[in-house]
């Protein structure tokens, strides 16, 4: 038996990396009966039958698991957003951050396409990034001239997952890191100012001290599993000050003696973060119950 990592899955065939040697393996029939299937990122045991193929006999327990795109055992979630084309948005960023936290991950923020942004746009984004740094996020603002290795160098080892909207440059970053990866990329649509959903599946690529995952861009990442409580807990600074509200179940809307609202007044909590929190809270309240 050999142990390796699923680096991609295409039509029921799982490519497994065992210390740099690749095997195309199929899951054992038993998995189908139990309705569990391996996903990219899984640590699996495969049998030794032949060098190039085999059967997946066992899936090791996952330490975490993203639902969309399906990928497991993530060490670092990287939210990639472009400065322009498509435009930078703190509203979207806050949504992605909350989703990352809901999976137990504190995302890192990478903003691309600095070279395409105007001086005013750069100044605005840098100002926002300083706020996110203060909240506790690590951020990077990069352009075409930055080497990908220098961007990835500061990341922690293990599996780093690039996620973000279509067209922000996730695959381009990987190609720049290792041109041999030869990943398909596409110009963004000028009419819609967004990407064309070029990457269609999750795949892990080797990087120094681990792997890096390219993923399909999303337009509206899965938010359905987040309830009001999770939302409140996953805005770092709101949750921090919320501990001092008069009511323990304060949602920081109109409750008396709300420390969060006081801190917004004082400028300790950025006004825009609070507004995004309220918007997302409303979105959850208005969610239609699905059967
Ligand atoms: N000028 C400039 N262009 C960039 C930069 N990063 C990416 N691009 C361009 O942006 C376009 C989209 O890049 P992709 O790498 O395909 O984007 P993606 O995030 O992988 O998109 P999906 O696979 O659709 O999710 C390509 O034309 C890239 O050349 C950058 O830092 N500067
Ligand atoms: Mg791509
Ligand atoms: Zn409150």
CSV table of C-alpha atoms and ligand atoms in Angstrom, one decimal:
chain,number,residue,atom,x,y,z
A,1,UNK,CA,0.0,0.0,0.0
A,2,UNK,CA,1.2,3.5,-0.8
A,3,UNK,CA,-0.1,6.8,0.6
A,4,UNK,CA,-0.4,9.9,-1.5
A,5,UNK,CA,-2.5,12.9,-2.3
A,6,UNK,CA,-5.3,13.3,-4.8
A,7,UNK,CA,-4.3,16.1,-7.1
A,8,UNK,CA,-7.2,16.0,-9.5
A,9,UNK,CA,-10.3,14.0,-10.4
A,10,UNK,CA,-11.6,13.7,-13.9
A,11,UNK,CA,-14.5,11.4,-14.9
A,12,UNK,CA,-14.0,9.0,-12.0
A,13,UNK,CA,-10.2,8.7,-12.3
A,14,UNK,CA,-8.2,10.2,-9.5
A,15,UNK,CA,-4.6,11.3,-10.0
A,16,UNK,CA,-2.6,10.5,-6.9
A,17,UNK,CA,0.8,12.0,-6.1
A,18,UNK,CA,2.9,9.6,-4.1
A,19,UNK,CA,6.1,11.5,-3.3
A,20,UNK,CA,6.2,13.0,-6.8
A,21,UNK,CA,5.2,9.8,-8.7
A,22,UNK,CA,1.7,10.0,-10.2
A,23,UNK,CA,-0.8,7.2,-10.3
A,24,UNK,CA,-4.2,7.2,-11.9
A,25,UNK,CA,-6.4,5.3,-9.5
A,26,UNK,CA,-10.1,4.4,-9.2
A,27,UNK,CA,-12.0,4.2,-6.0
A,28,UNK,CA,-12.9,0.7,-4.7
A,29,UNK,CA,-16.5,-0.3,-5.2
A,30,UNK,CA,-17.1,-0.1,-1.5
A,31,UNK,CA,-16.9,3.7,-1.6
A,32,UNK,CA,-19.7,3.9,-4.1
A,33,UNK,CA,-21.9,1.7,-1.9
A,34,UNK,CA,-21.2,4.0,1.1
A,35,UNK,CA,-21.7,7.1,-1.1
A,36,UNK,CA,-18.4,8.6,-0.2
A,37,UNK,CA,-16.1,9.6,-2.9
A,38,UNK,CA,-12.5,10.9,-2.8
A,39,UNK,CA,-12.1,14.6,-3.5
A,40,UNK,CA,-9.0,16.6,-4.5
A,41,UNK,CA,-6.8,17.2,-1.5
A,42,UNK,CA,-7.6,13.9,0.1
A,43,UNK,CA,-4.8,11.7,1.5
A,44,UNK,CA,-5.5,8.2,0.2
A,45,UNK,CA,-4.0,4.7,0.3
A,46,UNK,CA,-3.7,3.0,-3.0
A,47,UNK,CA,-2.7,-0.6,-3.7
A,48,UNK,CA,0.5,-1.6,-5.4
A,49,UNK,CA,-1.0,-3.4,-8.4
A,50,UNK,CA,0.8,-1.6,-11.2
A,51,UNK,CA,3.0,1.4,-11.4
A,52,UNK,CA,0.7,3.6,-13.4
A,53,UNK,CA,-2.7,2.7,-11.9
A,54,UNK,CA,-4.4,1.2,-8.9
A,55,UNK,CA,-7.3,1.3,-6.6
A,56,UNK,CA,-8.0,3.7,-3.8
A,57,UNK,CA,-8.5,1.5,-0.7
A,58,UNK,CA,-8.8,4.1,2.0
A,59,UNK,CA,-9.4,7.8,2.4
A,60,UNK,CA,-7.7,9.3,5.5
A,61,UNK,CA,-9.9,11.5,7.7
A,62,UNK,CA,-10.2,15.1,6.3
A,63,UNK,CA,-9.1,17.9,8.6
A,64,UNK,CA,-11.3,20.3,6.6
A,65,UNK,CA,-13.3,20.4,3.4
A,66,UNK,CA,-14.5,23.2,1.1
A,67,UNK,CA,-17.8,22.4,-0.5
A,68,UNK,CA,-17.5,24.5,-3.6
A,69,UNK,CA,-15.1,23.8,-5.1
A,70,UNK,CA,-14.7,20.5,-3.4
A,71,UNK,CA,-11.2,20.3,-2.0
A,72,UNK,CA,-9.9,19.0,1.4
A,73,UNK,CA,-7.1,19.3,3.9
A,74,UNK,CA,-6.5,23.0,3.2
A,75,UNK,CA,-3.7,24.7,5.1
A,76,UNK,CA,-4.1,28.1,3.6
A,77,UNK,CA,-7.0,29.7,1.8
A,78,UNK,CA,-6.0,32.6,-0.5
A,79,UNK,CA,-8.6,35.0,-1.6
A,80,UNK,CA,-7.5,36.4,-4.9
A,81,UNK,CA,-9.2,39.6,-6.2
A,82,UNK,CA,-8.1,41.9,-8.9
A,83,UNK,CA,-7.6,45.7,-8.5
A,84,UNK,CA,-9.5,46.3,-11.8
A,85,UNK,CA,-11.0,44.0,-14.5
A,86,UNK,CA,-12.9,42.8,-12.5
A,87,UNK,CA,-12.9,45.6,-10.0
A,88,UNK,CA,-11.9,45.4,-6.4
A,89,UNK,CA,-14.8,45.4,-4.0
A,90,UNK,CA,-14.7,45.3,-0.2
A,91,UNK,CA,-18.2,44.0,-0.2
A,92,UNK,CA,-17.3,40.9,-2.2
A,93,UNK,CA,-14.1,40.5,-0.2
A,94,UNK,CA,-16.1,40.5,3.1
A,95,UNK,CA,-18.4,37.9,1.8
A,96,UNK,CA,-15.4,35.7,0.7
A,97,UNK,CA,-13.7,36.2,4.1
A,98,UNK,CA,-16.8,35.1,6.0
A,99,UNK,CA,-17.1,32.0,3.8
A,100,UNK,CA,-13.4,31.2,4.5
A,101,UNK,CA,-13.9,31.6,8.2
A,102,UNK,CA,-17.0,29.4,8.1
A,103,UNK,CA,-14.6,26.5,7.1
A,104,UNK,CA,-12.3,27.2,10.0
A,105,UNK,CA,-9.8,29.0,7.8
A,106,UNK,CA,-8.5,32.5,8.1
A,107,UNK,CA,-7.9,33.6,4.6
A,108,UNK,CA,-4.9,35.6,3.2
A,109,UNK,CA,-5.8,38.3,0.7
A,110,UNK,CA,-4.0,38.8,-2.6
A,111,UNK,CA,-4.9,41.6,-4.9
A,112,UNK,CA,-3.6,41.3,-8.5
A,113,UNK,CA,-3.3,43.6,-11.6
A,114,UNK,CA,-1.7,46.5,-9.8
A,115,UNK,CA,0.0,47.3,-13.1
A,116,UNK,CA,-3.5,48.0,-14.7
A,117,UNK,CA,-4.7,50.3,-11.9
A,118,UNK,CA,-4.6,54.0,-11.9
A,119,UNK,CA,-2.8,55.9,-9.1
A,120,UNK,CA,-6.1,56.8,-7.5
A,121,UNK,CA,-7.3,53.2,-7.6
A,122,UNK,CA,-4.0,52.0,-6.1
A,123,UNK,CA,-4.3,54.6,-3.3
A,124,UNK,CA,-7.9,53.5,-2.5
A,125,UNK,CA,-7.0,49.8,-2.5
A,126,UNK,CA,-3.9,50.4,-0.3
A,127,UNK,CA,-6.1,52.3,2.1
A,128,UNK,CA,-8.5,49.4,2.3
A,129,UNK,CA,-5.8,46.8,2.7
A,130,UNK,CA,-4.3,48.7,5.6
A,131,UNK,CA,-7.7,48.4,7.3
A,132,UNK,CA,-7.8,44.6,6.7
A,133,UNK,CA,-4.2,44.3,8.0
A,134,UNK,CA,-5.3,46.1,11.1
A,135,UNK,CA,-8.2,43.7,11.5
A,136,UNK,CA,-5.7,40.9,11.3
A,137,UNK,CA,-5.5,39.7,7.7
A,138,UNK,CA,-2.3,39.3,5.8
A,139,UNK,CA,-2.5,41.1,2.4
A,140,UNK,CA,-0.4,41.4,-0.8
A,141,UNK,CA,-0.9,43.7,-3.7
A,142,UNK,CA,0.8,42.5,-6.8
A,143,UNK,CA,1.1,43.2,-10.5
A,144,UNK,CA,2.5,41.6,-13.6
A,145,UNK,CA,6.1,42.5,-12.7
A,146,UNK,CA,6.1,40.7,-9.4
A,147,UNK,CA,7.6,37.2,-9.5
A,148,UNK,CA,5.1,34.5,-8.4
A,149,UNK,CA,7.8,32.8,-6.3
A,150,UNK,CA,8.2,36.0,-4.3
A,151,UNK,CA,4.5,36.1,-3.8
A,152,UNK,CA,4.2,32.5,-2.7
A,153,UNK,CA,7.4,32.6,-0.6
A,154,UNK,CA,5.8,34.2,2.4
A,155,UNK,CA,3.0,31.7,2.5
A,156,UNK,CA,2.9,29.0,5.1
A,157,UNK,CA,3.8,25.4,3.9
A,158,UNK,CA,1.2,22.9,3.0
A,159,UNK,CA,-1.8,23.1,0.6
A,160,UNK,CA,-2.6,26.7,-0.4
A,161,UNK,CA,-5.9,27.1,-2.3
A,162,UNK,CA,-6.3,30.0,-4.7
A,163,UNK,CA,-9.9,31.1,-4.9
A,164,UNK,CA,-11.7,34.1,-6.3
A,165,UNK,CA,-13.8,35.3,-9.1
A,166,UNK,CA,-13.2,34.3,-12.7
A,167,UNK,CA,-10.6,36.4,-14.5
A,168,UNK,CA,-8.7,37.7,-11.5
A,169,UNK,CA,-5.6,35.8,-12.5
A,170,UNK,CA,-5.4,32.7,-10.4
A,171,UNK,CA,-4.1,30.4,-13.2
A,172,UNK,CA,-1.8,33.2,-14.5
A,173,UNK,CA,-0.1,33.3,-11.1
A,174,UNK,CA,0.6,29.6,-11.3
A,175,UNK,CA,1.9,29.8,-14.9
A,176,UNK,CA,4.2,32.5,-13.9
A,177,UNK,CA,5.4,30.4,-11.0
A,178,UNK,CA,6.1,27.4,-13.2
A,179,UNK,CA,5.6,27.9,-17.0
A,180,UNK,CA,5.6,24.0,-17.3
A,181,UNK,CA,2.2,23.9,-15.7
A,182,UNK,CA,0.9,25.3,-18.9
A,183,UNK,CA,-2.6,26.1,-17.5
A,184,UNK,CA,-5.2,27.6,-19.9
A,185,UNK,CA,-5.9,31.3,-19.2
A,186,UNK,CA,-8.2,33.7,-21.0
A,187,UNK,CA,-8.7,37.4,-21.5
A,188,UNK,CA,-11.6,38.8,-19.5
A,189,UNK,CA,-14.7,39.7,-21.4
A,190,UNK,CA,-14.6,43.4,-22.2
A,191,UNK,CA,-18.3,43.7,-22.4
A,192,UNK,CA,-19.0,42.2,-19.0
A,193,UNK,CA,-15.7,43.1,-17.3
A,194,UNK,CA,-15.4,39.6,-15.9
A,195,UNK,CA,-13.7,36.4,-16.6
A,196,UNK,CA,-14.9,33.6,-18.9
A,197,UNK,CA,-14.7,30.7,-16.4
A,198,UNK,CA,-11.7,29.2,-18.1
A,199,UNK,CA,-10.6,26.9,-15.3
A,200,UNK,CA,-13.2,24.1,-15.0
A,201,UNK,CA,-11.8,21.8,-12.3
A,202,UNK,CA,-9.7,21.9,-9.2
A,203,UNK,CA,-6.1,20.8,-9.5
A,204,UNK,CA,-3.2,20.7,-7.2
A,205,UNK,CA,0.2,21.7,-8.5
A,206,UNK,CA,3.5,21.2,-6.6
A,207,UNK,CA,5.1,24.1,-4.9
A,208,UNK,CA,8.0,24.5,-2.6
A,209,UNK,CA,6.9,22.9,0.7
A,210,UNK,CA,3.6,21.6,-0.5
A,211,UNK,CA,0.9,22.2,-3.1
A,212,UNK,CA,-1.1,25.0,-4.6
A,213,UNK,CA,-4.6,24.5,-5.9
A,214,UNK,CA,-6.0,26.3,-8.9
A,215,UNK,CA,-9.8,26.4,-8.8
A,216,UNK,CA,-12.7,27.5,-11.1
A,217,UNK,CA,-13.7,31.1,-10.5
A,218,UNK,CA,-17.0,31.5,-8.7
A,219,UNK,CA,-19.6,34.2,-9.3
A,220,UNK,CA,-21.5,33.8,-6.1
A,221,UNK,CA,-19.7,31.5,-3.7
A,222,UNK,CA,-21.8,29.2,-1.6
A,223,UNK,CA,-23.2,31.2,1.3
A,224,UNK,CA,-26.1,29.0,2.2
A,225,UNK,CA,-24.5,27.1,5.0
A,226,UNK,CA,-23.8,30.4,7.0
A,227,UNK,CA,-26.4,31.3,9.6
A,228,UNK,CA,-26.7,34.6,11.5
A,229,UNK,CA,-24.7,33.4,14.4
A,230,UNK,CA,-21.8,32.2,12.2
A,231,UNK,CA,-21.9,35.5,10.3
A,232,UNK,CA,-21.7,37.4,13.5
A,233,UNK,CA,-18.8,35.3,14.8
A,234,UNK,CA,-16.9,35.5,11.5
A,235,UNK,CA,-16.5,39.2,11.3
A,236,UNK,CA,-13.4,39.3,13.4
A,237,UNK,CA,-13.6,42.8,14.9
A,238,UNK,CA,-17.4,42.7,15.3
A,239,UNK,CA,-17.1,39.5,17.2
A,240,UNK,CA,-14.3,40.9,19.3
A,241,UNK,CA,-16.2,44.0,20.5
A,242,UNK,CA,-19.5,42.1,20.5
A,243,UNK,CA,-18.3,40.2,23.6
A,244,UNK,CA,-18.9,43.5,25.5
A,245,UNK,CA,-22.5,44.1,24.4
A,246,UNK,CA,-25.1,44.2,27.1
A,247,UNK,CA,-27.0,41.3,25.6
A,248,UNK,CA,-25.2,38.1,25.0
A,249,UNK,CA,-27.2,37.4,21.8
A,250,UNK,CA,-26.9,41.0,20.5
A,251,UNK,CA,-26.9,41.2,16.7
A,252,UNK,CA,-25.7,44.8,16.9
A,253,UNK,CA,-28.8,46.2,15.1
A,254,UNK,CA,-31.0,48.2,17.5
A,255,UNK,CA,-30.3,46.5,20.8
A,256,UNK,CA,-29.5,48.9,23.7
A,257,UNK,CA,-26.0,49.2,25.1
A,258,UNK,CA,-24.4,47.7,22.0
A,259,UNK,CA,-20.7,47.9,22.1
A,260,UNK,CA,-20.4,47.2,18.4
A,261,UNK,CA,-22.5,50.2,17.4
A,262,UNK,CA,-20.5,52.3,19.9
A,263,UNK,CA,-17.3,51.2,18.3
A,264,UNK,CA,-18.6,52.0,14.8
A,265,UNK,CA,-19.4,55.5,16.1
A,266,UNK,CA,-15.9,55.8,17.5
A,267,UNK,CA,-14.3,54.6,14.3
A,268,UNK,CA,-12.8,51.5,15.9
A,269,UNK,CA,-14.9,49.3,13.6
A,270,UNK,CA,-14.8,50.5,10.0
A,271,UNK,CA,-18.2,51.8,8.9
A,272,UNK,CA,-18.1,49.8,5.7
A,273,UNK,CA,-17.4,46.5,7.5
A,274,UNK,CA,-20.4,47.1,9.7
A,275,UNK,CA,-22.6,47.9,6.7
A,276,UNK,CA,-21.5,44.7,4.9
A,277,UNK,CA,-22.3,42.8,8.1
A,278,UNK,CA,-25.8,44.3,8.2
A,279,UNK,CA,-26.4,43.6,4.5
A,280,UNK,CA,-25.3,39.9,4.8
A,281,UNK,CA,-27.4,39.6,7.9
A,282,UNK,CA,-30.4,40.8,6.0
A,283,UNK,CA,-29.6,38.4,3.2
A,284,UNK,CA,-29.7,35.5,5.6
A,285,UNK,CA,-32.9,36.7,7.2
A,286,UNK,CA,-34.6,36.9,3.8
A,287,UNK,CA,-33.3,33.6,2.6
A,288,UNK,CA,-36.0,31.3,1.4
A,289,UNK,CA,-36.3,28.1,3.2
A,290,UNK,CA,-35.4,25.2,0.9
A,291,UNK,CA,-37.0,21.8,1.1
B,1,LIG,N1,-2.0,43.2,-16.6
B,1,LIG,C1,-2.2,42.1,-15.8
B,1,LIG,N2,-3.0,41.1,-16.3
B,1,LIG,C2,-3.2,40.0,-15.5
B,1,LIG,C3,-2.6,39.9,-14.2
B,1,LIG,N3,-3.1,38.7,-13.7
B,1,LIG,C4,-3.8,38.1,-14.7
B,1,LIG,N4,-3.9,38.9,-15.8
B,1,LIG,C5,-4.7,38.6,-17.0
B,1,LIG,O1,-6.1,38.4,-16.6
B,1,LIG,C6,-6.7,37.5,-17.5
B,1,LIG,C7,-7.4,36.4,-16.7
B,1,LIG,O2,-6.5,35.6,-16.0
B,1,LIG,P1,-6.7,34.0,-15.6
B,1,LIG,O3,-5.4,33.6,-15.0
B,1,LIG,O4,-7.3,33.3,-16.8
B,1,LIG,O5,-7.8,34.2,-14.5
B,1,LIG,P2,-8.4,33.1,-13.5
B,1,LIG,O6,-8.6,33.7,-12.2
B,1,LIG,O7,-7.6,31.8,-13.6
B,1,LIG,O8,-9.9,32.9,-14.2
B,1,LIG,P3,-10.9,31.6,-14.2
B,1,LIG,O9,-10.0,30.4,-14.6
B,1,LIG,O10,-11.9,31.9,-15.2
B,1,LIG,O11,-11.4,31.4,-12.8
B,1,LIG,C8,-5.6,37.0,-18.4
B,1,LIG,O12,-5.7,37.7,-19.6
B,1,LIG,C9,-4.3,37.4,-17.7
B,1,LIG,O13,-3.3,37.6,-18.6
B,1,LIG,C10,-1.8,41.0,-13.7
B,1,LIG,O14,-1.3,41.0,-12.6
B,1,LIG,N5,-1.6,42.0,-14.6
B,2,LIG,MG1,-8.1,29.9,-14.2
B,3,LIG,ZN1,-24.1,44.5,20.0
